[in-house]
Amino acid sequence: MQWELDFLRWVVDHLHPSAAVDWVMKIITVMGDMAVIWFLLAIVMLFFKGFRKTGIVMIVGLIFVAGFNLYILKPIINRPRPFLDDPYLASYVYGFFESSGLFKVPDGASFMSGHALSAFISAATIAHYHKKLAIPAYIFGAIVAFTRLYFVVHYPTDTLAGAATGVLFAYLLIILADKIEVQIRKRKEPTHHAT
């Protein structure tokens, strides 16, 4: 949609204040590639009893939901990246990425943003089980998702859809995990026979 291209042009023109900010955003977006930062965080959580369930739910969500998006949904919808639809954005993206030794121009389809999906599956899961971490989890998740608009490799609707889907599936997985935990506890409870 035209408004999305206009918004991304505005991002290129107004939201790149310095090379230092670009560098920080590069690091954050690379951390979100293939959900690496979220997998690492979830794996660390497995070693702490109070965070173990959070880590398990995150890993399941990242593998199945984000994996479904990457390998099935994206190829089916096959929406082109925004810079392929707009010469102004293309000149920025190819110029920026070619001058950056950190990453290459993303290929593959645009919808939905895997960065946003993974970030919000993780943020919503952390926020649910650890209320005190809700605000930092959502802020960092939003920054990871925003980097995809900052570098104009996704349309805004790609990112919004990824974030909304991430939250939705996180809560579906949380409900499922809680039910499974209840069943496991019931099986572990000793049975009392009347005498």
mmCIF file of C-alpha atoms in Angstrom:
data_model
loop_
_atom_site.group_PDB
_atom_site.id
_atom_site.type_symbol
_atom_site.label_atom_id
_atom_site.label_comp_id
_atom_site.label_asym_id
_atom_site.label_seq_id
_atom_site.Cartn_x
_atom_site.Cartn_y
_atom_site.Cartn_z
ATOM 1 C CA MET A 1 0.000 0.000 0.000
ATOM 2 C CA GLN A 2 1.174 3.506 -0.798
ATOM 3 C CA TRP A 3 0.945 4.766 2.787
ATOM 4 C CA GLU A 4 3.397 2.077 3.851
ATOM 5 C CA LEU A 5 5.940 3.086 1.238
ATOM 6 C CA ASP A 6 5.460 6.740 2.214
ATOM 7 C CA PHE A 7 6.012 5.844 5.862
ATOM 8 C CA LEU A 8 9.207 3.927 5.064
ATOM 9 C CA ARG A 9 10.518 6.847 2.995
ATOM 10 C CA TRP A 10 9.848 9.073 6.006
ATOM 11 C CA VAL A 11 11.786 6.639 8.213
ATOM 12 C CA VAL A 12 14.774 6.791 5.849
ATOM 13 C CA ASP A 13 14.658 10.602 5.709
ATOM 14 C CA HIS A 14 14.023 11.382 9.388
ATOM 15 C CA LEU A 15 14.923 8.501 11.720
ATOM 16 C CA HIS A 16 18.604 7.928 11.016
ATOM 17 C CA PRO A 17 20.248 10.548 13.230
ATOM 18 C CA SER A 18 23.798 9.187 13.242
ATOM 19 C CA ALA A 19 26.103 6.354 12.253
ATOM 20 C CA ALA A 20 26.275 5.371 15.944
ATOM 21 C CA VAL A 21 22.511 4.830 16.117
ATOM 22 C CA ASP A 22 22.652 2.867 12.847
ATOM 23 C CA TRP A 23 25.354 0.672 14.370
ATOM 24 C CA VAL A 24 23.279 -0.040 17.505
ATOM 25 C CA MET A 25 20.218 -0.844 15.390
ATOM 26 C CA LYS A 26 22.338 -3.149 13.212
ATOM 27 C CA ILE A 27 23.442 -5.114 16.264
ATOM 28 C CA ILE A 28 19.866 -5.406 17.548
ATOM 29 C CA THR A 29 18.451 -6.534 14.185
ATOM 30 C CA VAL A 30 21.215 -9.126 13.763
ATOM 31 C CA MET A 31 20.438 -10.450 17.256
ATOM 32 C CA GLY A 32 16.889 -11.025 16.010
ATOM 33 C CA ASP A 33 17.990 -12.982 12.924
ATOM 34 C CA MET A 34 16.602 -16.529 13.118
ATOM 35 C CA ALA A 35 15.425 -15.568 16.640
ATOM 36 C CA VAL A 36 18.972 -16.163 17.932
ATOM 37 C CA ILE A 37 18.712 -13.810 20.930
ATOM 38 C CA TRP A 38 15.374 -15.324 21.971
ATOM 39 C CA PHE A 39 16.594 -18.925 21.649
ATOM 40 C CA LEU A 40 19.698 -18.110 23.706
ATOM 41 C CA LEU A 41 17.617 -16.411 26.378
ATOM 42 C CA ALA A 42 15.174 -19.334 26.498
ATOM 43 C CA ILE A 43 18.011 -21.856 26.782
ATOM 44 C CA VAL A 44 19.523 -19.918 29.701
ATOM 45 C CA MET A 45 16.084 -19.910 31.366
ATOM 46 C CA LEU A 46 16.004 -23.717 31.297
ATOM 47 C CA PHE A 47 18.768 -23.748 33.930
ATOM 48 C CA PHE A 48 16.686 -21.791 36.473
ATOM 49 C CA LYS A 49 13.670 -23.458 38.042
ATOM 50 C CA GLY A 50 11.602 -20.270 38.243
ATOM 51 C CA PHE A 51 12.144 -19.560 34.549
ATOM 52 C CA ARG A 52 12.127 -23.107 33.156
ATOM 53 C CA LYS A 53 8.491 -23.114 32.054
ATOM 54 C CA THR A 54 8.960 -19.713 30.379
ATOM 55 C CA GLY A 55 11.941 -21.044 28.460
ATOM 56 C CA ILE A 56 10.077 -24.151 27.317
ATOM 57 C CA VAL A 57 7.065 -22.163 26.072
ATOM 58 C CA MET A 58 9.366 -19.737 24.246
ATOM 59 C CA ILE A 59 11.299 -22.528 22.541
ATOM 60 C CA VAL A 60 8.119 -24.308 21.425
ATOM 61 C CA GLY A 61 6.704 -21.048 20.071
ATOM 62 C CA LEU A 62 9.900 -20.101 18.286
ATOM 63 C CA ILE A 63 10.283 -23.509 16.658
ATOM 64 C CA PHE A 64 6.708 -24.152 15.612
ATOM 65 C CA VAL A 65 5.096 -20.728 15.121
ATOM 66 C CA ALA A 66 8.103 -18.806 13.805
ATOM 67 C CA GLY A 67 9.156 -21.895 11.823
ATOM 68 C CA PHE A 68 5.692 -22.139 10.239
ATOM 69 C CA ASN A 69 5.909 -18.465 9.263
ATOM 70 C CA LEU A 70 9.373 -18.772 7.756
ATOM 71 C CA TYR A 71 9.013 -22.035 5.863
ATOM 72 C CA ILE A 72 5.294 -22.209 4.990
ATOM 73 C CA LEU A 73 3.414 -18.908 5.341
ATOM 74 C CA LYS A 74 6.003 -16.575 3.801
ATOM 75 C CA PRO A 75 6.453 -18.653 0.631
ATOM 76 C CA ILE A 76 2.670 -19.030 0.221
ATOM 77 C CA ILE A 77 1.905 -15.293 0.578
ATOM 78 C CA ASN A 78 5.155 -14.354 -1.192
ATOM 79 C CA ARG A 79 4.901 -10.603 -0.610
ATOM 80 C CA PRO A 80 7.938 -8.795 -2.054
ATOM 81 C CA ARG A 81 10.164 -6.739 0.220
ATOM 82 C CA PRO A 82 9.237 -3.032 0.184
ATOM 83 C CA PHE A 83 12.517 -1.905 -1.337
ATOM 84 C CA LEU A 84 11.767 -4.058 -4.392
ATOM 85 C CA ASP A 85 8.638 -1.944 -5.010
ATOM 86 C CA ASP A 86 10.244 1.476 -4.619
ATOM 87 C CA PRO A 87 13.427 2.797 -6.310
ATOM 88 C CA TYR A 88 14.066 5.348 -3.524
ATOM 89 C CA LEU A 89 14.009 2.644 -0.846
ATOM 90 C CA ALA A 90 16.060 0.330 -3.061
ATOM 91 C CA SER A 91 18.834 2.921 -3.397
ATOM 92 C CA TYR A 92 18.942 3.310 0.393
ATOM 93 C CA VAL A 93 18.844 -0.421 1.167
ATOM 94 C CA TYR A 94 21.438 -1.520 -1.363
ATOM 95 C CA GLY A 95 23.684 1.427 -0.547
ATOM 96 C CA PHE A 96 23.407 0.859 3.194
ATOM 97 C CA PHE A 97 23.740 -2.903 3.194
ATOM 98 C CA GLU A 98 26.611 -2.914 0.731
ATOM 99 C CA SER A 99 28.509 -0.465 2.946
ATOM 100 C CA SER A 100 27.813 -2.570 6.027
ATOM 101 C CA GLY A 101 30.037 -5.492 6.781
ATOM 102 C CA LEU A 102 27.555 -6.800 9.316
ATOM 103 C CA PHE A 103 24.793 -8.239 7.150
ATOM 104 C CA LYS A 104 23.560 -8.686 3.595
ATOM 105 C CA VAL A 105 20.379 -7.527 1.907
ATOM 106 C CA PRO A 106 17.567 -9.822 3.108
ATOM 107 C CA ASP A 107 16.047 -12.090 0.533
ATOM 108 C CA GLY A 108 12.850 -14.091 0.700
ATOM 109 C CA ALA A 109 9.304 -12.901 1.200
ATOM 110 C CA SER A 110 8.263 -10.016 3.421
ATOM 111 C CA PHE A 111 5.021 -11.060 5.166
ATOM 112 C CA MET A 112 5.092 -11.613 8.159
ATOM 113 C CA SER A 113 8.128 -10.206 9.887
ATOM 114 C CA GLY A 114 9.864 -13.128 11.573
ATOM 115 C CA HIS A 115 11.756 -10.690 13.806
ATOM 116 C CA ALA A 116 8.486 -9.200 15.093
ATOM 117 C CA LEU A 117 6.824 -12.596 15.458
ATOM 118 C CA SER A 118 9.694 -14.095 17.462
ATOM 119 C CA ALA A 119 10.137 -10.963 19.566
ATOM 120 C CA PHE A 120 6.492 -10.827 20.604
ATOM 121 C CA ILE A 121 6.115 -14.568 21.208
ATOM 122 C CA SER A 122 9.022 -14.187 23.602
ATOM 123 C CA ALA A 123 8.008 -10.864 25.144
ATOM 124 C CA ALA A 124 4.417 -11.988 25.766
ATOM 125 C CA THR A 125 5.581 -15.253 27.352
ATOM 126 C CA ILE A 126 8.064 -13.478 29.621
ATOM 127 C CA ALA A 127 5.477 -10.833 30.536
ATOM 128 C CA HIS A 128 2.883 -13.466 31.456
ATOM 129 C CA TYR A 129 5.065 -15.533 33.749
ATOM 130 C CA HIS A 130 7.259 -12.725 35.134
ATOM 131 C CA LYS A 131 5.175 -9.569 35.553
ATOM 132 C CA LYS A 132 8.119 -7.452 36.723
ATOM 133 C CA LEU A 133 9.894 -8.124 33.424
ATOM 134 C CA ALA A 134 6.869 -7.266 31.255
ATOM 135 C CA ILE A 135 7.828 -3.687 30.399
ATOM 136 C CA PRO A 136 11.489 -4.364 29.503
ATOM 137 C CA ALA A 137 10.488 -7.499 27.564
ATOM 138 C CA TYR A 138 7.935 -5.623 25.478
ATOM 139 C CA ILE A 139 10.216 -2.612 24.984
ATOM 140 C CA PHE A 140 13.091 -4.763 23.735
ATOM 141 C CA GLY A 141 10.703 -6.817 21.587
ATOM 142 C CA ALA A 142 9.311 -3.638 20.055
ATOM 143 C CA ILE A 143 12.806 -2.323 19.326
ATOM 144 C CA VAL A 144 13.773 -5.596 17.605
ATOM 145 C CA ALA A 145 10.598 -5.424 15.516
ATOM 146 C CA PHE A 146 11.140 -1.731 14.735
ATOM 147 C CA THR A 147 14.630 -2.360 13.367
ATOM 148 C CA ARG A 148 12.958 -4.045 10.402
ATOM 149 C CA LEU A 149 11.186 -0.776 9.579
ATOM 150 C CA TYR A 150 14.295 1.242 10.412
ATOM 151 C CA PHE A 151 16.186 -0.629 7.687
ATOM 152 C CA VAL A 152 13.064 -0.697 5.430
ATOM 153 C CA VAL A 153 13.193 -4.463 4.885
ATOM 154 C CA HIS A 154 9.550 -4.933 5.941
ATOM 155 C CA TYR A 155 6.299 -3.086 5.432
ATOM 156 C CA PRO A 156 4.640 -1.745 8.607
ATOM 157 C CA THR A 157 1.819 -4.286 8.197
ATOM 158 C CA ASP A 158 4.394 -7.114 8.082
ATOM 159 C CA THR A 159 5.686 -5.980 11.440
ATOM 160 C CA LEU A 160 2.290 -5.316 13.027
ATOM 161 C CA ALA A 161 0.975 -8.695 11.853
ATOM 162 C CA GLY A 162 4.066 -10.420 13.241
ATOM 163 C CA ALA A 163 3.700 -8.700 16.617
ATOM 164 C CA ALA A 164 -0.033 -9.433 16.920
ATOM 165 C CA THR A 165 0.393 -13.048 15.836
ATOM 166 C CA GLY A 166 3.266 -13.475 18.267
ATOM 167 C CA VAL A 167 1.167 -12.307 21.223
ATOM 168 C CA LEU A 168 -1.826 -14.417 20.159
ATOM 169 C CA PHE A 169 0.161 -17.636 19.792
ATOM 170 C CA ALA A 170 2.148 -16.972 22.957
ATOM 171 C CA TYR A 171 -1.086 -16.938 24.958
ATOM 172 C CA LEU A 172 -2.428 -20.032 23.189
ATOM 173 C CA LEU A 173 0.802 -21.840 24.065
ATOM 174 C CA ILE A 174 0.650 -20.541 27.641
ATOM 175 C CA ILE A 175 -2.884 -21.946 28.047
ATOM 176 C CA LEU A 176 -1.745 -25.280 26.606
ATOM 177 C CA ALA A 177 1.377 -25.372 28.795
ATOM 178 C CA ASP A 178 -0.648 -24.611 31.930
ATOM 179 C CA LYS A 179 -3.094 -27.440 31.136
ATOM 180 C CA ILE A 180 -0.262 -29.880 30.523
ATOM 181 C CA GLU A 181 1.371 -28.842 33.809
ATOM 182 C CA VAL A 182 -1.889 -29.485 35.692
ATOM 183 C CA GLN A 183 -2.140 -32.969 34.158
ATOM 184 C CA ILE A 184 1.469 -33.773 35.040
ATOM 185 C CA ARG A 185 0.905 -32.683 38.645
ATOM 186 C CA LYS A 186 -2.229 -34.808 38.902
ATOM 187 C CA ARG A 187 -0.329 -37.874 37.732
ATOM 188 C CA LYS A 188 2.407 -37.257 40.273
ATOM 189 C CA GLU A 189 -0.029 -36.914 43.174
ATOM 190 C CA PRO A 190 -0.226 -40.073 45.308
ATOM 191 C CA THR A 191 -3.534 -41.876 45.110
ATOM 192 C CA HIS A 192 -5.321 -42.505 48.415
ATOM 193 C CA HIS A 193 -7.398 -45.650 48.727
ATOM 194 C CA ALA A 194 -10.173 -45.938 51.278
ATOM 195 C CA THR A 195 -9.471 -48.626 53.927
#
